[in-house]
PDB file of C-alpha atoms in Angstrom:
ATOM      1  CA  UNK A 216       0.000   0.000   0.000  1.00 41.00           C
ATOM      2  CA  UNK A 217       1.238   3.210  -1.000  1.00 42.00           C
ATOM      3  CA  UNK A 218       1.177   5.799   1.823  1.00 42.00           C
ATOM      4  CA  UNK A 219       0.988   9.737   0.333  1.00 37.00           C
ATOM      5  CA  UNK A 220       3.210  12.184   1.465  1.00 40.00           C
ATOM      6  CA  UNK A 221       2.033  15.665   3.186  1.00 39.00           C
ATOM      7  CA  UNK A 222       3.061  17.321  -0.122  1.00 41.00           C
ATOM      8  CA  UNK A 223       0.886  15.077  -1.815  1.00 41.00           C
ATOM      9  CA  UNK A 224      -1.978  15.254  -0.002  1.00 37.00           C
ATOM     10  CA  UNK A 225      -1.799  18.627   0.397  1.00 43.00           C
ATOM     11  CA  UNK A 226      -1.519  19.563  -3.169  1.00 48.00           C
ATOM     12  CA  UNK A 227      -3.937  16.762  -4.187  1.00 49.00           C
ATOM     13  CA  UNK A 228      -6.654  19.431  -2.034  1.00 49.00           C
ATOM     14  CA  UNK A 229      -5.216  22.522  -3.037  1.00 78.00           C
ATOM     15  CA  UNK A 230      -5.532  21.094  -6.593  1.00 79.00           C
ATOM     16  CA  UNK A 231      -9.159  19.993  -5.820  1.00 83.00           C
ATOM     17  CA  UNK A 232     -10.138  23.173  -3.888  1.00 82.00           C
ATOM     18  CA  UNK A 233      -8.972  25.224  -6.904  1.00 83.00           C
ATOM     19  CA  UNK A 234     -10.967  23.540  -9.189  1.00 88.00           C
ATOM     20  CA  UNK A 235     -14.076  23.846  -6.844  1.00 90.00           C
ATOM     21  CA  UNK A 236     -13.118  28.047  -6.872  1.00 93.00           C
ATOM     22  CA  UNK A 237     -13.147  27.680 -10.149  1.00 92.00           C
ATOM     23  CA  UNK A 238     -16.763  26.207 -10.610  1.00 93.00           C
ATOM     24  CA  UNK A 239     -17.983  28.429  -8.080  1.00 94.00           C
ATOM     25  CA  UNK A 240     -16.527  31.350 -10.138  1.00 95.00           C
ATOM     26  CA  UNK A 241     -18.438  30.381 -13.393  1.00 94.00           C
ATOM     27  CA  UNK A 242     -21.697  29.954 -11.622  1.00 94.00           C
ATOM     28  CA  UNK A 243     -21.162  33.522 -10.362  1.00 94.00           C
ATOM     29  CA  UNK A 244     -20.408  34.918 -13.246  1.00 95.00           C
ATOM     30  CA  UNK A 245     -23.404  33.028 -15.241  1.00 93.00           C
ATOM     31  CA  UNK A 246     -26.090  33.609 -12.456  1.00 91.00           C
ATOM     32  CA  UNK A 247     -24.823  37.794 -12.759  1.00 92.00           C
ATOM     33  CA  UNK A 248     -24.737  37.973 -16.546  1.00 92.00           C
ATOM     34  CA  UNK A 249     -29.074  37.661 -16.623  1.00 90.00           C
ATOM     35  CA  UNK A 250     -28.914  40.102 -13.876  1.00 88.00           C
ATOM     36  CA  UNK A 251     -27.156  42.902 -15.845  1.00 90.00           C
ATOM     37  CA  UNK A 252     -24.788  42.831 -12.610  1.00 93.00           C
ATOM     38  CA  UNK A 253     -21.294  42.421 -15.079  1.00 95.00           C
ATOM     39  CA  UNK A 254     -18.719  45.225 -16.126  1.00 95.00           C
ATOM     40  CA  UNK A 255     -16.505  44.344 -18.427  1.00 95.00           C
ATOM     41  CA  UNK A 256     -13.484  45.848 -20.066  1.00 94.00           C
ATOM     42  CA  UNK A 257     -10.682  48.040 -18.072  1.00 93.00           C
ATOM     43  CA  UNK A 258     -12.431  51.645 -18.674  1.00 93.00           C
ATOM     44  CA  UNK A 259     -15.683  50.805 -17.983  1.00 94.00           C
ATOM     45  CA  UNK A 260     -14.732  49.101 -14.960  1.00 95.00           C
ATOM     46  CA  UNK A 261     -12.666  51.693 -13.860  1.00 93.00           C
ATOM     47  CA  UNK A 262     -16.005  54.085 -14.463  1.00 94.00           C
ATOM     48  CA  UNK A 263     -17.756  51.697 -12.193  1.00 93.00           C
ATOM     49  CA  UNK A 264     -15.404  51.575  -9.600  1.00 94.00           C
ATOM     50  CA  UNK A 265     -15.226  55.282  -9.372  1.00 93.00           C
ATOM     51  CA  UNK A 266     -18.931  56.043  -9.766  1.00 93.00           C
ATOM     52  CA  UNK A 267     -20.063  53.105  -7.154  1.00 92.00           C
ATOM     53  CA  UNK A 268     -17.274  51.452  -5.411  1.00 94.00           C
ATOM     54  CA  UNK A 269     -19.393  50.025  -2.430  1.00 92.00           C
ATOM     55  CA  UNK A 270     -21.730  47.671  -5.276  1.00 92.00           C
ATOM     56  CA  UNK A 271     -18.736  46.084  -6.440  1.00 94.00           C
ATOM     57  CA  UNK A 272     -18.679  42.805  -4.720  1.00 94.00           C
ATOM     58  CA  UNK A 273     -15.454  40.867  -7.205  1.00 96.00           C
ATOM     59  CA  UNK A 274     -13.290  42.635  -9.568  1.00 97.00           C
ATOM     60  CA  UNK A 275     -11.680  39.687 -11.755  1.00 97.00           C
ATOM     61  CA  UNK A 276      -8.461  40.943 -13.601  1.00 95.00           C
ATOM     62  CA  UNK A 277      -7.999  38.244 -16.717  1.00 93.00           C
ATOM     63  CA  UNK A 278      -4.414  37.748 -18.680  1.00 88.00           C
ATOM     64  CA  UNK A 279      -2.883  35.221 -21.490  1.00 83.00           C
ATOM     65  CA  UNK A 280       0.597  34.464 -21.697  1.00 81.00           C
ATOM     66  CA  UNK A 281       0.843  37.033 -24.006  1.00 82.00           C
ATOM     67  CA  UNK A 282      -0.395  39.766 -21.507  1.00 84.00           C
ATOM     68  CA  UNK A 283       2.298  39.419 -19.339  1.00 80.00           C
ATOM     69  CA  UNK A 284       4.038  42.152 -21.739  1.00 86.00           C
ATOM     70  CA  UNK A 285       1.400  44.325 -22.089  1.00 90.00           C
ATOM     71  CA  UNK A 286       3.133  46.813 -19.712  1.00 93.00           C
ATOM     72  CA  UNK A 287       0.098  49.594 -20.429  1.00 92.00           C
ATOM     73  CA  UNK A 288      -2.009  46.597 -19.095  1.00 91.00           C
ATOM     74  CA  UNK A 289       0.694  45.873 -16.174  1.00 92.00           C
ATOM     75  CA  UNK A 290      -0.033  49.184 -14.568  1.00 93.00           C
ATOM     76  CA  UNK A 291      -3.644  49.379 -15.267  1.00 93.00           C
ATOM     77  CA  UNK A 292      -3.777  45.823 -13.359  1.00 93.00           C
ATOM     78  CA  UNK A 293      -1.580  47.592 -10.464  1.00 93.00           C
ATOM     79  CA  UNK A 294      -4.076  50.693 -10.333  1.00 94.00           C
ATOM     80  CA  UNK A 295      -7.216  48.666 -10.218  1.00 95.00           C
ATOM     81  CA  UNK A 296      -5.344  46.249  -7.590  1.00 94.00           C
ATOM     82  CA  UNK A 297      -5.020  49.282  -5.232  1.00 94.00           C
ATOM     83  CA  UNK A 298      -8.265  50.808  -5.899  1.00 95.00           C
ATOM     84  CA  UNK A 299     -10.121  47.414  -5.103  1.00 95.00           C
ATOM     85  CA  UNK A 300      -7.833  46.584  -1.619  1.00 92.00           C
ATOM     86  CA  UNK A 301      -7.928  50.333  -0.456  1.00 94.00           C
ATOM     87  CA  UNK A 302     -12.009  49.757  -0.263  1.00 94.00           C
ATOM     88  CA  UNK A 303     -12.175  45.820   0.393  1.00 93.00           C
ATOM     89  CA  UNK A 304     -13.469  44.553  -2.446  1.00 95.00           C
ATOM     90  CA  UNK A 305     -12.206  41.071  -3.301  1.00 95.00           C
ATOM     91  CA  UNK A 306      -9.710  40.146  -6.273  1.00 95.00           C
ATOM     92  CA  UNK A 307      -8.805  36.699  -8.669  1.00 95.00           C
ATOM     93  CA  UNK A 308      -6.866  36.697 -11.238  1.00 93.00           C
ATOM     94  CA  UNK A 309      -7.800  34.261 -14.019  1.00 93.00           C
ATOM     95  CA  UNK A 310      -5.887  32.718 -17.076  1.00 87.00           C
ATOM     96  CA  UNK A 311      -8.187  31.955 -19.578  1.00 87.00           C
ATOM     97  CA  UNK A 312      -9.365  34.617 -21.239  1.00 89.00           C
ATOM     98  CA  UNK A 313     -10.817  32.562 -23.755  1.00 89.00           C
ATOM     99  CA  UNK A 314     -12.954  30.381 -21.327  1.00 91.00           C
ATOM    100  CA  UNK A 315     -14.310  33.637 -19.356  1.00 93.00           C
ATOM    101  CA  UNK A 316     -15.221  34.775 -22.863  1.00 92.00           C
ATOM    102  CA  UNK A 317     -17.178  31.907 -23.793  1.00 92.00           C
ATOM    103  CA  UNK A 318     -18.570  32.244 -20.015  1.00 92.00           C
ATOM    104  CA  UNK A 319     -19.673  35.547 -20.422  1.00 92.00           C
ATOM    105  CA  UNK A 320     -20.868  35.751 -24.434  1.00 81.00           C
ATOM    106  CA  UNK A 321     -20.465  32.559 -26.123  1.00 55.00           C
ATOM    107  CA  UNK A 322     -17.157  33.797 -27.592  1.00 47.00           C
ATOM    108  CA  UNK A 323     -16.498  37.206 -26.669  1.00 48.00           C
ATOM    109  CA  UNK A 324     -17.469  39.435 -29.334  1.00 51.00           C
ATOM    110  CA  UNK A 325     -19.321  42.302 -28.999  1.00 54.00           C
ATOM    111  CA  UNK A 326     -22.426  43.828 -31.015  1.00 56.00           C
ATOM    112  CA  UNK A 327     -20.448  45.378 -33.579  1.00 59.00           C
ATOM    113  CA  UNK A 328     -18.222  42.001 -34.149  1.00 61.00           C
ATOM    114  CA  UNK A 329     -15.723  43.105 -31.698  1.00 69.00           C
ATOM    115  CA  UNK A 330     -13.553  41.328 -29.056  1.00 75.00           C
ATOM    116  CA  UNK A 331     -14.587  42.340 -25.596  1.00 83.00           C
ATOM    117  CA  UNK A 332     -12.178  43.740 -23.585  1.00 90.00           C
ATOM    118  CA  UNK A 333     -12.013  40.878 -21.132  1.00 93.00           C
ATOM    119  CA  UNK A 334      -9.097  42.065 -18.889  1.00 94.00           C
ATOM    120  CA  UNK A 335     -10.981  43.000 -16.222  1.00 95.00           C
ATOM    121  CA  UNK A 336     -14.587  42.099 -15.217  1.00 97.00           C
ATOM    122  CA  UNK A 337     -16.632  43.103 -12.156  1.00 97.00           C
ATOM    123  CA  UNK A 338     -19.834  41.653 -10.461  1.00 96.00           C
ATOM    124  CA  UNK A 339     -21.586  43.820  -8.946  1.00 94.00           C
ATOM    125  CA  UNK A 340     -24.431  43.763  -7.067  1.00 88.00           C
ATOM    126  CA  UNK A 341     -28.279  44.002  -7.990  1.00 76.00           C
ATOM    127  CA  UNK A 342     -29.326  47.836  -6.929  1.00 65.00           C
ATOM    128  CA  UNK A 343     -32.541  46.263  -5.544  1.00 57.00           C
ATOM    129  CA  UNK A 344     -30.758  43.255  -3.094  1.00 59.00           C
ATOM    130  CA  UNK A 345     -28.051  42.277  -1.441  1.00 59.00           C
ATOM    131  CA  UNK A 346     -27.014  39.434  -3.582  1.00 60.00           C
ATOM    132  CA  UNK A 347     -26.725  35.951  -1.248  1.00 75.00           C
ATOM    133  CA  UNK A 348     -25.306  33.206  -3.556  1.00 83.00           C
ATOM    134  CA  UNK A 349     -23.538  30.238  -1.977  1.00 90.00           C
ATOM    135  CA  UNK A 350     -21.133  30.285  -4.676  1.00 92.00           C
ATOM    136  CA  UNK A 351     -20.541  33.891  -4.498  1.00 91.00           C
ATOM    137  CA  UNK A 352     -20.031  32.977  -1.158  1.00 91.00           C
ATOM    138  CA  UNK A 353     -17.103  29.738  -1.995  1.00 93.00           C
ATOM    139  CA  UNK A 354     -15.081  32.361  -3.760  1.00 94.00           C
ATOM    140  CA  UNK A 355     -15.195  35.352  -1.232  1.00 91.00           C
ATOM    141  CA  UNK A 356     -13.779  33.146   1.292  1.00 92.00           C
ATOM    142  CA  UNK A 357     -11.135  31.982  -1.231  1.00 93.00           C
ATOM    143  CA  UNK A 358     -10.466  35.579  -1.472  1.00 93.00           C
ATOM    144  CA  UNK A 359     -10.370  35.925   2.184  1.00 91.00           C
ATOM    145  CA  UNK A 360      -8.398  32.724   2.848  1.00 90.00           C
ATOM    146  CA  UNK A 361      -5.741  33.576   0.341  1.00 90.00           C
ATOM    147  CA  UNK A 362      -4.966  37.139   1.728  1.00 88.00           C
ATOM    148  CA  UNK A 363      -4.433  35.753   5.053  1.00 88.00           C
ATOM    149  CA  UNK A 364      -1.607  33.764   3.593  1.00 87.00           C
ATOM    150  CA  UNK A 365      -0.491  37.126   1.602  1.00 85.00           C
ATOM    151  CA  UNK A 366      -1.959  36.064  -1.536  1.00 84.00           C
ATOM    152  CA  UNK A 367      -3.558  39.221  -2.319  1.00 84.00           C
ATOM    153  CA  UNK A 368      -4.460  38.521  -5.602  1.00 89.00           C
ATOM    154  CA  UNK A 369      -5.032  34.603  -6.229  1.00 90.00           C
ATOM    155  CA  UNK A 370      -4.509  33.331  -9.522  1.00 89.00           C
ATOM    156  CA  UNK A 371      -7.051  30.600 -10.984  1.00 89.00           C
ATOM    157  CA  UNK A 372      -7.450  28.470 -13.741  1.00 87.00           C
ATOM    158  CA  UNK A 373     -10.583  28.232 -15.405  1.00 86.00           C
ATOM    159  CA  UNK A 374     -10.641  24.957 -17.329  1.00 81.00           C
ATOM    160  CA  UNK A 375     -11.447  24.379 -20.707  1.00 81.00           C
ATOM    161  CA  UNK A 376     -15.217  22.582 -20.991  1.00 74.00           C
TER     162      UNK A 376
END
């Protein structure tokens, strides 16, 4: 019988947990999209956070490999970072831009034809509740959870369906 190391065990959950973050981020994001409680795209979000910083409930900043270059990007990540911990709202960094695209519009294009602008998304929430969703929930407490390790930005995967 082959006993598992702590390393292994530990990364076998972290592994697991991740992908449960994950799921619970894509049911967010598809139970706010009916709900007209998305922003997406860097300068709208930015609006939003500077009109009505208190409705924002996640601000999800999205890159590609590519991205990483994108030093424009860099500091508009690094701006929106501050903004969001300087009035506790909670932040994940994702990927897979392609997968939030197809999670958000079928294949990100906009109206016209155009890509969306898929670098940074925020949920907000519905003027007329407080918005209680379990999964909502799952990935504040991620959020929560990783900052008390000093992950103040926690990087997920979204997988491929």
């Amino acid at each position: 019988m082959y006993n598992m190391t702590f390393e292994e065990l530990s990364g076998d959950y972290s592994q697991e947990r991740m992908d449960s973050v994950a799921k619970a981020l894509e049911e967010v994001l598809t139970s706010a999209l009916p709900q007209g409680c998305i922003t997406v795209g860097v300068y709208e979000a930015a609006k939003s956070l500077n009109v009505d910083p208190d409705n924002v409930v996640l601000c999800i900043l999205a890159t590609d490999d590519e991205d990483v270059k994108d030093v424009a990007l860099q500091i508009h990540f690094t701006l929106i970072q501050a903004f969001c911990c300087e009035n506790d709202i909670n932040i994940l960094r994702v990927n897979n831009t392609r997968r939030l695209a197809e999670i958000l519009s079928g294949g990100g294009k906009q109206s016209g034809g155009e890509p969306m602008d898929l670098h940074c998304v925020l949920v907000t929430n519905p003027h007329s509740t407080t918005w209680k969703d379990p999964a909502l929930s799952k990935v504040n407490l991620f959020c929560r959870e990783s900052r008390c390790m000093d992950q103040w930005v926690p990087i997920i995967n979204l997988p491929e369906r």
